[in-house]
Amino acid sequence: MTSQWEFWIDRGGTFTDIVGRRPDGGIVTHKLLSENPERYKDAAVQGIRDLLGLKAADPLPAGAIAAVKMGTTVATNALLERKGDRVLLLVSEGFADQLRIGYQTRPKLFALHIQLPEMLYERVVEIPERVRVDGSIETPLDLAAAEAALKAAYADGIRACAVLFMHGYRYPEHEAKVAALAKKLGFSQVSASHQVSPLIKFVSRGDTTVVDAYVSPILRRYVDQVAGALDAEKNTLRLMFMQSNGGLADANFFQGKDSILSGPAGGVVGLVQTSTRAGFEKVIGFDMGGTSTDVSHYSGEYERAFETMVAGVRMRAPMMLINTVAAGGGSILHFDGARYRVGPDSAGANPGPACYRRGGPLTVTDCNVMLGKLQPDFFPKVFGPNGNEALDADIVQVKFTELHKQIRDASGDTRTAEEMAEGFLAIAVENMANAIKKISVARGYDVTKYVLSSFGGAGGQHACLVADALGMTEVLLHPLAGVLSAYGMGLADMRVLKEKTVERAFEEGALPALSIELDKLAAEARAEMAAQGVPEAKITVLRKLHLRYGGSDSPLVVDFGDLASTQAAFETAHRQRFGFISPEKQLIAGSVAVEVIGEGERAPDHVEAIGEIRPQAAIPALAQRRAYMAGAWRDTPVYDREALRPGESLMGPAIVTESTSTIVLEPGWRARLTERRDLVLKRVEALPERRAIGTDVDPVMLEIFNNLFMSIAEQMGSVLEKTAYSVNIKERLDFSCAIFDLDGELIANAPHMPVHLGSMSESIKTVMRKRAGTMKPGDVYVLNAPYAGGTHLPDVTVITPVFDKAGKDVLFYLAAAAIMPISAAPHRARCHPIAAPWPMKACCWITCCWWMAAASWKPRSRPCLNPAPGPRATRSRTSPT
């Protein structure tokens, strides 16, 4: 036990959450609006002062605080809003426009007005120098030219510099000399690519380096501001920040490139630590805040992404694998004349939802107020000009009445205002469920076998509905679920991650060299950890390899070991992720990585004995209210979570309030308080079947099914991109995936290459004509005939009929079209049957994508099933397992 306070803080887009550990070990929480300029300058510092009971003029008591651990959105916001520092980019001669050109991908293919993201650097200068891929010098470094460029930029007021030379990740001498010169000339921020991202790929390495130079000065100023406000040096408190990789770093070691997912990463740490303590090993994280929802997956180890697109910028830095969707409590409600829409724009913290008393628009939060799921009497009174008023339910009623009249006049929709609010809520829930599918179902995980760990200020209001949308039956809500991202800061370890490109065949003879490279990285990381004050006894080193098949561009991370065990681990991961393996392919070790962990101090795990258990009727309710749930107004008791005893249960409908969030227990769900005071929700009654759309257009269901179909097509495209060998597919994204009805007409397509879609329907109809009455579950058809919807010769369309559960009737068709490499395209004189690599089960649509990976294309010598002149098609059967 310490005699000092610790504070763990998550500064989010809408709210800032503060968790304080008192000197006696007790936990206290506080929540403030992130922006409230009338009351305070910085919400994090104000939250600390509030918990310490200080008045405006009171100084911080010396020695009262041992540590402050924070996650911040400062760098993220600077990137999103393009408000970073002015940056000079120095590149190898001839490559000034390379980051502008990028990979020639268009993120929004159907946009008529293409808006390229603004480049982060203000000025780019080519420096005469060139190192070949083998390390030989083609053009010596012209240090005088670099000095002239640096002096000119410095004279114009630029103080941040990024250095990016060809093959600098492997041969850094030129970059190191220019970086040293920039520091000597007075540049306060110098980012060299061999230090920021020592990995192959010029564009993504360059983007990451520029991001680091762009946001690090902003981050440094914020760190200094917080340290100054806390008088950190005088009070000898330790200031640490959460990195995107899920580990803490001392403030002096906190870099811009590692700060982009600072807050959400704390949430992942929090959900993992609390879920494993509760006995759950397979967890889906559902972190719903005011601006967005972050979802994550855990099944024994942290999952990270090593290449991510953030605000139009490609970054190569280890980040927690988190999928973010613009559906939060502040997501704005829209009606476009035909259908309801939710988001993606948000009301944020200022003005916030309509009920926040700042003149904001109707949002998801207002839907819950309208339906009685949020009761102003039991919600924190932090609104209004003075930050001391309750939610405004009256203005919500007025605005929904106005919107109800607008929708009725425009569309003739006769539903009530409450039904309308429930419809908007259903759309938001579906959006969040689709985000979860991308990090679970689309990656080969059966989400129904997981528990949904719900947290964030708005998570408890929607957890039951999101679980129902996914077929999940258990939800975990920690006692600090409303501030779990902040709590995660206190549970996190310190981490240093190092990577290095090696690009060599993974075979027995390569193991010693790989081991040497890993030892070098481990030594560097250990030294950095020791410099942050972590004793050697608390340091652990994990060694990893990034393995992939030769020609592929999707490495999987596995533990480094002997040849057989490492290869087996890779094949297990590849089969789970993509559904097949290719033993005949050469394995490539793309890069080596180490993760050095400095064990942090753990918050105590309190367990209470189960005593007398009262029936629900004997548990005192704070109030009896009416709430609109499952299509009807229902009498709904409101309970205080603190009043529950371990072992006691509540049956929905019910509302459970706590200091940091509100939990809505939907009908058919039961909540039980555990010995750790976790609230575990279980569905105990079968979920009613979802009603069909019917013959009349329903503006709510129209949007829900539109999102569902789009989600399937997007998942198809994701797998196709990750498993492809063709540069046309994996980098230029020259493919399309879509869903078709029984008549072969387009239902929905993902935002892929539109050129394929016009003729794809004709390909479907050709298969229907040629194979009518002979289709069987597991059949996959391949076409490229010009008389059957084919376009270019190497453009290949793969079609999968999807059958009902009995395997008798076709329900719909799925298709994927892509331009194949010429060497892999079918012989122009005859078609060849192929073997689909995925046993057809419930996810049979995904076959289209895996089959089209060039690795799976194996022409056979026997003639096609339809050798007659005219449109050709081939068929392949897969045997179910």
Coordinates of C-alpha atoms in Angstrom, one line a residue, residues 413-854:
D413 CA -44.8 6.4 -42.4
T414 CA -47.4 5.9 -39.7
R415 CA -45.3 4.6 -36.9
T416 CA -45.3 6.5 -33.6
A417 CA -42.5 8.7 -32.4
E418 CA -41.4 5.9 -30.0
E419 CA -41.3 3.3 -32.8
M420 CA -39.4 5.8 -34.9
A421 CA -36.8 6.2 -32.1
E422 CA -36.5 2.4 -31.7
G423 CA -36.0 2.1 -35.4
F424 CA -33.1 4.5 -35.3
L425 CA -31.7 2.6 -32.4
A426 CA -31.9 -0.7 -34.3
I427 CA -29.9 0.8 -37.2
A428 CA -27.2 2.0 -34.8
V429 CA -27.1 -1.5 -33.2
E430 CA -26.7 -3.2 -36.6
N431 CA -23.9 -0.8 -37.5
M432 CA -22.0 -1.8 -34.3
A433 CA -22.7 -5.5 -34.8
N434 CA -21.3 -5.3 -38.4
A435 CA -18.1 -3.7 -37.0
I436 CA -17.7 -6.7 -34.6
K437 CA -18.2 -9.1 -37.5
K438 CA -15.1 -7.6 -39.2
I439 CA -12.8 -8.5 -36.4
S440 CA -14.4 -11.9 -35.6
V441 CA -16.6 -13.7 -38.2
A442 CA -14.6 -12.3 -41.1
R443 CA -11.4 -13.7 -39.5
G444 CA -12.7 -17.2 -38.9
Y445 CA -13.9 -16.9 -35.3
D446 CA -17.3 -18.2 -34.1
V447 CA -18.6 -15.2 -32.2
T448 CA -21.4 -17.1 -30.5
K449 CA -18.8 -18.9 -28.4
Y450 CA -17.5 -15.6 -27.0
V451 CA -18.6 -13.3 -24.2
L452 CA -19.3 -9.6 -25.1
S453 CA -17.3 -7.4 -22.7
S454 CA -19.2 -4.2 -22.8
F455 CA -17.8 -0.9 -21.5
G456 CA -17.7 2.8 -22.3
G457 CA -20.2 5.3 -21.2
A458 CA -22.9 4.1 -23.6
G459 CA -22.0 0.4 -23.8
G460 CA -24.4 -0.8 -21.1
Q461 CA -27.4 0.9 -22.8
H462 CA -26.9 -1.2 -25.9
A463 CA -25.1 -4.4 -24.9
C464 CA -28.1 -6.7 -24.9
L465 CA -29.3 -5.5 -28.3
V466 CA -25.8 -5.8 -29.9
A467 CA -25.4 -9.4 -28.4
D468 CA -28.8 -10.3 -29.9
A469 CA -27.8 -9.0 -33.3
L470 CA -24.7 -11.3 -33.2
G471 CA -26.3 -14.4 -31.7
M472 CA -24.2 -14.0 -28.5
T473 CA -25.8 -15.0 -25.2
E474 CA -23.5 -13.6 -22.5
V475 CA -22.4 -10.1 -21.7
L476 CA -19.8 -9.0 -19.0
L477 CA -20.0 -5.6 -17.3
H478 CA -17.2 -4.8 -14.9
P479 CA -18.0 -2.6 -11.9
L480 CA -15.9 0.1 -13.7
A481 CA -17.3 -0.6 -17.2
G482 CA -18.2 3.0 -17.7
V483 CA -14.6 4.1 -17.3
L484 CA -12.8 0.8 -18.3
S485 CA -10.5 2.5 -20.7
A486 CA -9.2 4.7 -17.9
Y487 CA -9.1 1.7 -15.5
G488 CA -7.0 -0.2 -18.2
M489 CA -4.3 2.5 -17.9
G490 CA -3.8 1.3 -14.3
L491 CA -3.7 -2.4 -15.3
A492 CA -1.3 -2.0 -18.2
D493 CA 2.3 -3.1 -18.3
M494 CA 5.1 -1.0 -19.9
R495 CA 6.0 -2.3 -23.4
V496 CA 8.6 -1.7 -26.0
L497 CA 8.1 -3.2 -29.5
K498 CA 10.9 -3.4 -32.0
E499 CA 10.8 -4.7 -35.6
K500 CA 13.2 -5.3 -38.4
T501 CA 12.8 -6.4 -42.0
V502 CA 14.8 -9.6 -42.9
E503 CA 13.0 -10.9 -46.1
R504 CA 14.5 -14.4 -46.3
A505 CA 13.3 -18.0 -46.8
F506 CA 12.2 -19.6 -43.6
E507 CA 14.2 -22.9 -43.5
E508 CA 16.5 -24.7 -41.1
G509 CA 19.6 -22.9 -42.2
A510 CA 17.9 -19.5 -41.6
L511 CA 17.2 -20.1 -37.9
P512 CA 20.6 -19.0 -36.5
A513 CA 20.6 -15.7 -38.4
L514 CA 17.1 -15.0 -37.4
S515 CA 17.9 -15.7 -33.8
I516 CA 20.9 -13.3 -33.9
E517 CA 18.6 -10.5 -35.3
L518 CA 16.1 -11.2 -32.6
D519 CA 18.8 -11.0 -29.9
K520 CA 20.0 -7.6 -31.2
L521 CA 16.4 -6.2 -31.1
A522 CA 15.9 -7.7 -27.6
A523 CA 19.1 -6.0 -26.4
E524 CA 17.9 -2.6 -27.8
A525 CA 14.5 -3.0 -26.3
R526 CA 15.8 -4.0 -22.9
A527 CA 18.1 -1.0 -22.8
E528 CA 15.1 1.3 -23.6
M529 CA 13.0 -0.4 -20.9
A530 CA 15.8 0.0 -18.3
A531 CA 16.1 3.7 -19.2
Q532 CA 12.4 4.0 -18.2
G533 CA 13.2 2.8 -14.7
V534 CA 12.0 -0.8 -15.0
P535 CA 14.2 -3.3 -13.0
E536 CA 15.6 -6.3 -14.9
A537 CA 13.7 -8.7 -12.7
K538 CA 10.4 -7.4 -14.1
I539 CA 11.3 -7.6 -17.7
T540 CA 10.1 -10.3 -20.1
V541 CA 11.0 -10.7 -23.7
L542 CA 8.8 -12.3 -26.4
R543 CA 10.3 -13.2 -29.8
K544 CA 8.1 -13.2 -32.9
L545 CA 8.3 -13.8 -36.6
H546 CA 6.1 -12.3 -39.4
L547 CA 5.7 -15.3 -41.8
R548 CA 3.9 -15.4 -45.1
Y549 CA 3.8 -17.6 -48.2
G550 CA 6.1 -16.5 -51.0
G551 CA 4.2 -14.1 -53.3
S552 CA 1.6 -13.3 -50.7
D553 CA 1.5 -10.0 -48.9
S554 CA -0.4 -10.9 -45.7
P555 CA 2.1 -12.0 -43.0
L556 CA 0.9 -13.7 -39.8
V557 CA 2.6 -13.3 -36.5
V558 CA 3.8 -16.5 -34.8
D559 CA 6.2 -17.3 -31.9
F560 CA 9.8 -17.9 -32.9
G561 CA 10.9 -21.5 -32.2
D562 CA 12.2 -24.5 -34.0
L563 CA 11.3 -25.0 -37.7
A564 CA 8.5 -27.6 -37.2
S565 CA 6.7 -25.8 -34.4
T566 CA 6.9 -22.4 -36.0
Q567 CA 5.6 -23.8 -39.3
A568 CA 2.8 -25.6 -37.6
A569 CA 1.8 -22.5 -35.7
F570 CA 1.7 -20.6 -39.0
E571 CA -0.4 -23.2 -40.8
T572 CA -2.9 -23.3 -37.9
A573 CA -3.2 -19.5 -38.0
H574 CA -3.5 -19.4 -41.8
R575 CA -6.1 -22.1 -41.9
Q576 CA -8.2 -20.3 -39.3
R577 CA -7.8 -16.9 -40.9
F578 CA -8.2 -17.9 -44.6
G579 CA -9.5 -21.4 -44.7
F580 CA -6.7 -23.2 -46.5
I581 CA -2.9 -23.8 -46.5
S582 CA -0.4 -24.3 -49.3
P583 CA 2.3 -26.7 -48.1
E584 CA 4.0 -26.6 -51.4
K585 CA 4.7 -22.8 -51.1
Q586 CA 7.9 -21.5 -49.7
L587 CA 7.5 -19.7 -46.3
I588 CA 9.1 -16.3 -46.1
A589 CA 10.2 -14.6 -42.9
G590 CA 9.3 -11.0 -43.7
S591 CA 10.4 -9.4 -40.5
V592 CA 11.5 -10.3 -36.9
A593 CA 10.0 -8.6 -33.9
V594 CA 10.5 -8.5 -30.1
E595 CA 8.1 -7.4 -27.4
V596 CA 9.7 -6.4 -24.2
I597 CA 7.3 -6.2 -21.3
G598 CA 8.0 -4.3 -18.0
E599 CA 5.5 -5.8 -15.5
G600 CA 3.4 -3.0 -14.0
E601 CA 1.7 -2.8 -10.6
R602 CA -1.6 -4.7 -10.5
A603 CA -4.7 -3.3 -9.0
P604 CA -6.1 -5.6 -6.3
D605 CA -8.6 -8.2 -7.3
H606 CA -11.4 -8.0 -4.7
V607 CA -13.6 -11.1 -4.2
E608 CA -16.6 -11.0 -1.9
A609 CA -18.3 -14.0 -0.2
I610 CA -21.8 -14.9 -1.4
G611 CA -24.1 -14.4 1.5
E612 CA -27.9 -14.2 1.7
I613 CA -29.5 -14.0 -1.8
R614 CA -32.7 -12.1 -2.0
P615 CA -35.3 -12.8 -4.7
Q616 CA -35.8 -9.9 -7.2
A617 CA -39.1 -8.9 -5.5
A618 CA -37.2 -8.3 -2.3
I619 CA -34.4 -6.2 -3.9
P620 CA -35.3 -2.5 -3.3
A621 CA -35.8 -0.5 -6.5
L622 CA -34.9 3.2 -6.8
A623 CA -38.1 3.8 -8.8
Q624 CA -40.6 2.2 -11.1
R625 CA -40.6 3.8 -14.6
R626 CA -42.0 3.1 -18.0
A627 CA -39.5 2.2 -20.8
Y628 CA -40.1 1.2 -24.4
M629 CA -38.4 -2.1 -25.0
A630 CA -39.0 -4.9 -27.7
G631 CA -41.8 -2.9 -29.3
A632 CA -43.9 -2.0 -26.3
W633 CA -44.0 0.2 -23.2
R634 CA -43.2 -1.8 -20.2
D635 CA -43.1 -1.3 -16.4
T636 CA -39.4 -1.2 -15.7
P637 CA -37.8 -1.1 -12.2
V638 CA -34.7 1.0 -11.8
Y639 CA -32.0 -0.5 -9.5
D640 CA -28.8 0.8 -8.0
R641 CA -25.9 -1.6 -8.8
E642 CA -24.3 -0.9 -5.5
A643 CA -27.4 -2.2 -3.6
L644 CA -27.1 -5.6 -5.2
R645 CA -25.4 -8.4 -3.3
P646 CA -23.1 -11.1 -4.9
G647 CA -25.2 -13.9 -6.2
E648 CA -28.4 -11.9 -6.7
S649 CA -30.1 -11.8 -10.1
L650 CA -32.4 -9.5 -11.9
M651 CA -34.7 -10.3 -14.8
G652 CA -35.4 -7.9 -17.6
P653 CA -36.9 -5.5 -18.4
A654 CA -34.9 -3.5 -15.9
I655 CA -32.6 -0.5 -15.7
V656 CA -29.4 -0.7 -13.5
T657 CA -27.7 2.6 -12.7
E658 CA -24.2 3.2 -11.5
S659 CA -21.9 6.2 -11.2
T660 CA -20.3 5.9 -14.6
S661 CA -23.0 4.4 -16.9
T662 CA -26.5 3.0 -17.2
I663 CA -27.2 -0.6 -18.0
V664 CA -30.4 -1.6 -19.8
L665 CA -31.5 -5.2 -19.3
E666 CA -33.8 -6.1 -22.2
P667 CA -36.7 -8.5 -21.9
G668 CA -35.5 -12.1 -22.0
W669 CA -32.2 -11.3 -20.3
R670 CA -31.1 -12.0 -16.8
A671 CA -28.3 -10.3 -14.9
R672 CA -26.3 -11.9 -12.0
L673 CA -23.8 -10.1 -9.7
T674 CA -20.7 -12.2 -9.2
E675 CA -18.3 -12.4 -6.3
R676 CA -16.1 -9.8 -8.0
R677 CA -19.2 -7.6 -8.4
D678 CA -19.1 -8.2 -12.2
L679 CA -22.5 -8.1 -13.7
V680 CA -22.9 -11.1 -16.1
L681 CA -25.9 -10.9 -18.4
K682 CA -27.4 -14.0 -20.0
R683 CA -30.2 -14.5 -22.5
V684 CA -32.5 -17.0 -20.9
E685 CA -35.4 -16.7 -23.3
A686 CA -35.2 -17.5 -27.0
L687 CA -34.8 -14.4 -29.2
P688 CA -37.9 -13.6 -31.2
E689 CA -37.5 -14.1 -34.9
R690 CA -36.7 -10.9 -36.8
R691 CA -39.7 -9.9 -38.9
A692 CA -39.3 -9.8 -42.7
I693 CA -39.5 -6.7 -44.7
G694 CA -42.7 -7.7 -46.5
T695 CA -44.2 -6.1 -49.5
D696 CA -44.3 -2.5 -48.1
V697 CA -41.1 -0.6 -48.0
D698 CA -40.0 -0.2 -44.4
P699 CA -37.5 2.6 -44.0
V700 CA -35.9 1.0 -40.9
M701 CA -35.5 -2.5 -42.2
L702 CA -34.4 -1.2 -45.6
E703 CA -31.4 0.4 -44.0
I704 CA -30.7 -2.6 -41.7
F705 CA -30.7 -5.1 -44.6
N706 CA -28.7 -2.7 -46.8
N707 CA -26.0 -2.7 -44.1
L708 CA -26.1 -6.4 -43.7
F709 CA -25.7 -7.2 -47.4
M710 CA -22.9 -4.6 -47.7
S711 CA -21.1 -6.1 -44.8
I712 CA -21.1 -9.6 -46.4
A713 CA -19.8 -8.2 -49.7
E714 CA -17.1 -6.2 -47.9
Q715 CA -16.0 -9.3 -45.9
M716 CA -15.7 -11.1 -49.2
G717 CA -13.4 -8.4 -50.6
S718 CA -11.3 -8.4 -47.4
V719 CA -10.4 -12.0 -47.7
L720 CA -9.8 -11.8 -51.4
E721 CA -7.4 -8.9 -51.0
K722 CA -5.5 -10.6 -48.1
T723 CA -5.0 -13.9 -49.9
A724 CA -4.2 -12.7 -53.4
Y725 CA -0.8 -13.1 -55.1
S726 CA -1.6 -10.7 -57.9
V727 CA -0.5 -7.1 -57.4
N728 CA -3.6 -6.1 -59.3
I729 CA -5.7 -7.5 -56.6
K730 CA -3.8 -7.0 -53.4
E731 CA -2.5 -3.5 -54.1
R732 CA -4.5 -1.9 -56.9
L733 CA -7.6 -3.5 -55.5
D734 CA -8.9 -4.4 -59.0
F735 CA -11.8 -6.7 -58.0
S736 CA -15.5 -6.6 -57.1
C737 CA -17.7 -8.6 -54.8
A738 CA -21.5 -8.6 -54.8
I739 CA -24.7 -10.4 -53.9
F740 CA -27.4 -11.4 -56.4
D741 CA -31.0 -12.5 -56.1
L742 CA -32.7 -15.6 -57.6
D743 CA -33.2 -13.8 -60.9
G744 CA -29.5 -12.9 -61.1
E745 CA -30.1 -9.3 -60.3
L746 CA -27.8 -7.2 -58.2
I747 CA -28.8 -6.8 -54.5
A748 CA -25.7 -5.2 -53.0
N749 CA -22.1 -4.7 -53.8
A750 CA -19.2 -3.6 -51.8
P751 CA -17.5 -0.3 -52.8
H752 CA -15.0 -2.1 -55.0
M753 CA -14.0 -1.6 -58.7
P754 CA -17.3 -0.7 -60.4
V755 CA -16.2 -1.8 -63.9
H756 CA -16.9 -5.5 -63.2
L757 CA -20.4 -5.0 -61.9
G758 CA -22.2 -4.1 -65.1
S759 CA -21.7 -7.5 -66.7
M760 CA -21.6 -9.6 -63.6
S761 CA -25.3 -10.2 -63.6
E762 CA -25.1 -11.7 -67.1
S763 CA -22.5 -14.2 -65.8
I764 CA -24.9 -15.2 -63.0
K765 CA -27.8 -15.7 -65.5
T766 CA -25.5 -17.8 -67.8
V767 CA -24.8 -20.2 -64.9
M768 CA -28.5 -20.3 -64.1
R769 CA -29.4 -21.3 -67.6
K770 CA -26.5 -23.8 -68.2
R771 CA -26.8 -25.5 -64.8
A772 CA -30.5 -25.3 -64.0
G773 CA -31.5 -28.3 -62.0
T774 CA -28.0 -29.6 -61.5
M775 CA -26.6 -27.2 -58.9
K776 CA -25.6 -28.7 -55.5
P777 CA -24.4 -27.2 -52.3
G778 CA -20.6 -26.7 -52.6
D779 CA -20.7 -25.9 -56.3
V780 CA -18.5 -23.1 -57.5
Y781 CA -18.6 -21.8 -61.1
V782 CA -15.9 -19.9 -63.0
L783 CA -16.4 -17.8 -66.1
N784 CA -14.5 -15.5 -68.4
A785 CA -16.4 -16.0 -71.7
P786 CA -17.1 -12.7 -73.5
Y787 CA -20.6 -14.0 -74.4
A788 CA -21.4 -14.7 -70.8
G789 CA -20.6 -11.4 -69.1
G790 CA -16.8 -11.7 -69.5
T791 CA -14.9 -8.5 -70.1
H792 CA -11.1 -8.7 -70.4
L793 CA -9.6 -12.1 -71.0
P794 CA -7.8 -12.2 -67.6
D795 CA -11.0 -11.0 -65.8
V796 CA -12.4 -14.0 -64.1
T797 CA -15.8 -14.2 -62.3
V798 CA -16.4 -16.8 -59.6
I799 CA -20.0 -17.6 -58.7
T800 CA -21.4 -19.5 -55.7
P801 CA -25.0 -20.5 -55.3
V802 CA -26.1 -20.3 -51.6
F803 CA -28.6 -23.0 -50.6
D804 CA -31.1 -23.3 -47.7
K805 CA -30.2 -25.4 -44.7
A806 CA -31.7 -28.5 -46.2
G807 CA -29.5 -28.1 -49.3
K808 CA -32.4 -28.2 -51.7
D809 CA -33.2 -24.7 -52.9
V810 CA -30.9 -21.8 -53.9
L811 CA -31.6 -18.7 -51.9
F812 CA -29.3 -16.3 -53.6
Y813 CA -25.9 -16.0 -55.5
L814 CA -22.6 -14.6 -54.6
A815 CA -20.0 -13.5 -57.1
A816 CA -16.5 -12.1 -57.2
A817 CA -14.6 -10.8 -60.2
A818 CA -11.0 -9.9 -60.5
I819 CA -8.2 -9.4 -63.0
M820 CA -5.9 -12.4 -62.6
P821 CA -2.2 -12.4 -63.5
I822 CA -1.7 -13.6 -67.1
S823 CA 0.3 -16.6 -65.9
A824 CA -2.6 -17.7 -63.7
A825 CA -5.4 -17.0 -66.2
P826 CA -7.3 -19.9 -67.8
H827 CA -6.1 -21.2 -71.1
R828 CA -7.7 -19.2 -73.8
A829 CA -8.8 -22.2 -75.8
R830 CA -10.5 -24.2 -73.1
C831 CA -11.7 -23.9 -69.5
H832 CA -10.3 -26.0 -66.6
P833 CA -12.1 -27.1 -63.5
I834 CA -10.5 -26.2 -60.2
A835 CA -10.7 -27.3 -56.6
A836 CA -12.0 -24.7 -54.2
P837 CA -9.9 -24.7 -51.0
W838 CA -12.6 -24.2 -48.5
P839 CA -15.1 -26.8 -47.3
M840 CA -18.6 -25.3 -47.9
K841 CA -20.4 -24.6 -44.7
A842 CA -22.5 -21.7 -43.4
C843 CA -19.9 -19.2 -44.8
C844 CA -19.9 -20.6 -48.3
W845 CA -19.8 -17.1 -49.8
I846 CA -16.3 -16.8 -48.7
T847 CA -15.2 -19.5 -51.2
C848 CA -15.4 -17.0 -54.0
C849 CA -12.6 -15.0 -52.3
W850 CA -10.3 -17.8 -51.3
W851 CA -10.6 -19.6 -54.6
M852 CA -9.5 -16.5 -56.5
A853 CA -6.2 -16.3 -54.6
A854 CA -3.7 -17.2 -57.3

